[in-house]
XYZ file of C-alpha atoms in Angstrom:
209
model
C 0.000 0.000 0.000
C 3.012 2.335 0.050
C 2.184 3.483 -3.500
C -1.426 4.304 -2.626
C -2.011 8.022 -2.175
C -3.692 9.063 1.079
C -6.971 10.924 1.023
C -6.674 14.691 0.713
C -9.556 15.237 3.139
C -10.279 14.029 6.680
C -12.340 10.863 7.017
C -13.359 11.395 10.641
C -15.533 14.485 10.152
C -17.485 16.454 7.521
C -17.456 13.427 5.247
C -19.964 11.441 3.207
C -19.761 7.658 2.931
C -21.740 5.893 0.207
C -22.260 2.158 0.742
C -23.535 0.534 -2.445
C -25.249 -2.860 -2.051
C -25.177 -4.055 -5.648
C -27.212 -6.963 -7.010
C -28.588 -10.098 -5.444
C -26.456 -12.496 -3.451
C -25.923 -16.131 -4.340
C -28.719 -18.558 -3.494
C -28.960 -22.316 -3.096
C -30.755 -24.067 -5.944
C -32.198 -27.538 -5.492
C -31.063 -30.404 -7.706
C -33.336 -33.446 -7.412
C -33.480 -36.899 -8.997
C -36.399 -39.334 -8.759
C -35.095 -42.494 -10.440
C -33.731 -45.008 -9.613
C -33.598 -43.450 -6.140
C -35.052 -40.214 -4.831
C -32.577 -37.697 -3.454
C -31.909 -33.966 -3.620
C -29.032 -31.621 -2.825
C -28.361 -27.849 -3.001
C -26.018 -26.046 -5.387
C -24.878 -22.418 -5.454
C -26.658 -20.249 -8.000
C -25.129 -16.869 -8.881
C -26.796 -13.817 -10.417
C -25.459 -11.098 -12.691
C -24.988 -7.708 -11.009
C -27.392 -5.091 -12.410
C -24.747 -2.336 -12.181
C -20.997 -2.092 -12.608
C -20.294 0.812 -10.274
C -21.678 3.937 -8.674
C -20.518 7.485 -9.304
C -21.354 10.302 -6.906
C -21.318 13.908 -8.093
C -20.783 16.523 -5.378
C -19.459 20.080 -5.681
C -18.829 19.519 -9.420
C -16.553 16.569 -8.673
C -17.124 12.881 -9.475
C -16.276 10.120 -7.025
C -16.394 6.462 -8.099
C -17.135 3.519 -5.834
C -14.674 0.673 -5.368
C -15.326 -2.961 -4.503
C -15.327 -3.542 -0.761
C -16.644 -7.118 -0.331
C -17.523 -9.868 -2.819
C -20.417 -11.588 -1.046
C -20.629 -14.311 -3.709
C -17.158 -15.415 -2.681
C -18.107 -15.394 1.007
C -21.220 -17.524 0.426
C -19.345 -19.897 -1.920
C -16.605 -20.385 0.691
C -19.207 -21.103 3.376
C -20.885 -23.603 1.036
C -17.580 -25.397 0.404
C -16.904 -25.609 4.143
C -20.350 -27.101 4.771
C -20.191 -29.476 1.796
C -18.557 -32.550 3.456
C -21.091 -32.614 6.292
C -23.893 -31.903 3.855
C -22.917 -34.850 1.643
C -22.755 -37.156 4.673
C -26.247 -36.165 5.820
C -27.711 -36.529 2.317
C -26.174 -39.986 1.799
C -27.328 -41.269 5.198
C -30.814 -39.828 4.791
C -31.145 -41.308 1.300
C -29.925 -44.754 2.399
C -32.314 -44.851 5.367
C -35.295 -43.596 3.392
C -34.752 -45.783 0.343
C -33.744 -48.802 2.436
C -36.923 -48.587 4.520
C -39.060 -48.234 1.398
C -37.614 -51.136 -0.589
C -37.172 -53.218 2.567
C -40.859 -52.841 3.346
C -41.842 -53.852 -0.186
C -39.563 -56.897 -0.038
C -40.893 -57.966 3.360
C -44.496 -57.795 2.163
C -43.702 -59.682 -1.057
C -41.913 -62.488 0.815
C -44.569 -62.804 3.542
C -47.020 -65.725 3.826
C -50.070 -63.495 3.519
C -53.102 -64.277 1.416
C -52.174 -63.497 -2.229
C -54.958 -60.933 -2.596
C -54.138 -59.249 0.719
C -50.446 -59.356 -0.166
C -51.094 -57.636 -3.500
C -53.269 -54.962 -1.896
C -50.740 -54.331 0.885
C -47.819 -54.237 -1.562
C -49.587 -51.768 -3.894
C -50.644 -49.572 -0.965
C -47.125 -49.385 0.412
C -45.627 -48.862 -3.058
C -47.987 -46.012 -3.984
C -48.060 -44.385 -0.546
C -44.323 -44.698 -0.083
C -43.587 -43.280 -3.523
C -45.882 -40.294 -2.862
C -44.240 -39.639 0.507
C -40.721 -39.910 -0.895
C -41.576 -37.552 -3.742
C -43.107 -35.005 -1.349
C -40.143 -35.177 1.032
C -37.501 -35.198 -1.697
C -36.283 -31.672 -0.949
C -32.896 -30.146 -0.221
C -31.971 -27.569 2.424
C -31.725 -24.372 0.363
C -31.670 -21.908 3.260
C -29.092 -19.159 2.852
C -28.577 -15.418 3.265
C -30.703 -14.409 0.262
C -31.145 -10.866 1.589
C -27.441 -10.160 1.099
C -26.292 -8.296 -2.020
C -23.902 -9.666 -4.602
C -21.264 -7.165 -3.523
C -20.645 -4.109 -1.386
C -18.981 -1.069 -2.939
C -17.790 2.051 -1.139
C -17.179 5.686 -1.991
C -16.221 8.541 0.345
C -15.779 12.285 -0.219
C -16.064 15.605 1.654
C -19.476 16.944 2.532
C -20.594 19.138 -0.402
C -21.283 22.791 0.346
C -24.822 22.661 -1.068
C -25.374 19.263 0.665
C -26.733 17.805 -2.562
C -25.379 14.588 -4.088
C -26.286 13.016 -7.420
C -25.796 9.262 -7.504
C -25.335 7.650 -10.924
C -25.642 3.853 -11.048
C -23.953 2.616 -14.192
C -24.832 -0.653 -15.880
C -26.956 -1.858 -18.769
C -29.314 0.995 -17.958
C -28.063 4.048 -16.048
C -30.125 5.289 -13.098
C -29.695 8.616 -11.297
C -30.809 9.485 -7.789
C -30.519 12.875 -6.087
C -29.920 12.876 -2.335
C -30.201 15.907 -0.066
C -28.211 15.740 3.161
C -30.023 17.251 6.203
C -28.620 20.557 7.454
C -28.323 19.392 11.058
C -25.671 16.701 10.424
C -21.965 17.134 9.809
C -21.349 13.741 8.187
C -23.613 11.125 6.676
C -23.760 7.546 5.475
C -25.796 6.956 2.320
C -26.875 3.353 1.886
C -27.857 2.502 -1.682
C -29.676 -0.815 -2.093
C -30.007 -2.070 -5.669
C -30.988 -5.750 -5.855
C -32.140 -5.088 -9.443
C -32.347 -2.202 -11.874
C -36.073 -2.022 -11.093
C -35.561 -1.720 -7.341
C -33.155 1.015 -6.253
C -33.510 2.738 -2.878
C -31.395 5.292 -1.036
C -31.320 5.821 2.725
C -29.484 8.651 4.503
C -28.070 7.931 7.960
C -27.060 11.311 9.480
C -24.076 11.697 11.794
C -24.414 14.844 13.896
C -21.379 14.559 16.155
C -18.579 14.721 13.593
C-alpha cells in the first residue's frame, strides 16, 4: 500500500460515505433426482450484477465507488466448508429412506399373507411410499438471500450545497438525487439495488462529527 495516495480530506468528520449494495447475493438451488432413487441436494446459484459501479457527483466533482466485499465469494466459501457434512447427511438420509421403502416392499412380497391381501398391501405401500418420498424429496436451500452480490464504497467531503447526485452505471443508467439534512456534519448513504427495477437510497445522518 506504500504506492497508494492518502486521502486529501479528513475521514473522521465532515465526510460522506456511500455504501452501495449491488445486485442479489448467491442462493442455493435444489437439484433433485427421482429415479432409480429419490434424493436432492443444493447447489450455489449466482446472479449477474445489475450495475458495474456507482458514481457520486458533489461540488462539481465525481467520485467512483470501489469494490469492498464480494459476497458471492463469502457464500461460496461457506458452502464449500459445509459441503462434506452436507454430503454425509444426504447420503445417510437417502440410504435410510430408500432402504426402509424397498425393505418394506420386499418384506411384504416375501410374507405368507393371502395373495390378494399381499397384493393390496404391496400396492398400498408402493404407492403411498412413492408419494411420501416424492413429497419429502427436498434439499436444504436456506441461505442469506437478503445479502447483495457485492458491497462497494465511496467517500468524499461533505458538499457545500449538501446535494449529491448518484449515478448507477450498468446496462441501464439510473440517477438518484440525495439531499443531506442541514443538522448533520457527516452522513452515510446506503444505496440498495438488488435489481435495476428496485433502487432505494437511505441517509443515515451523523451529527457529532
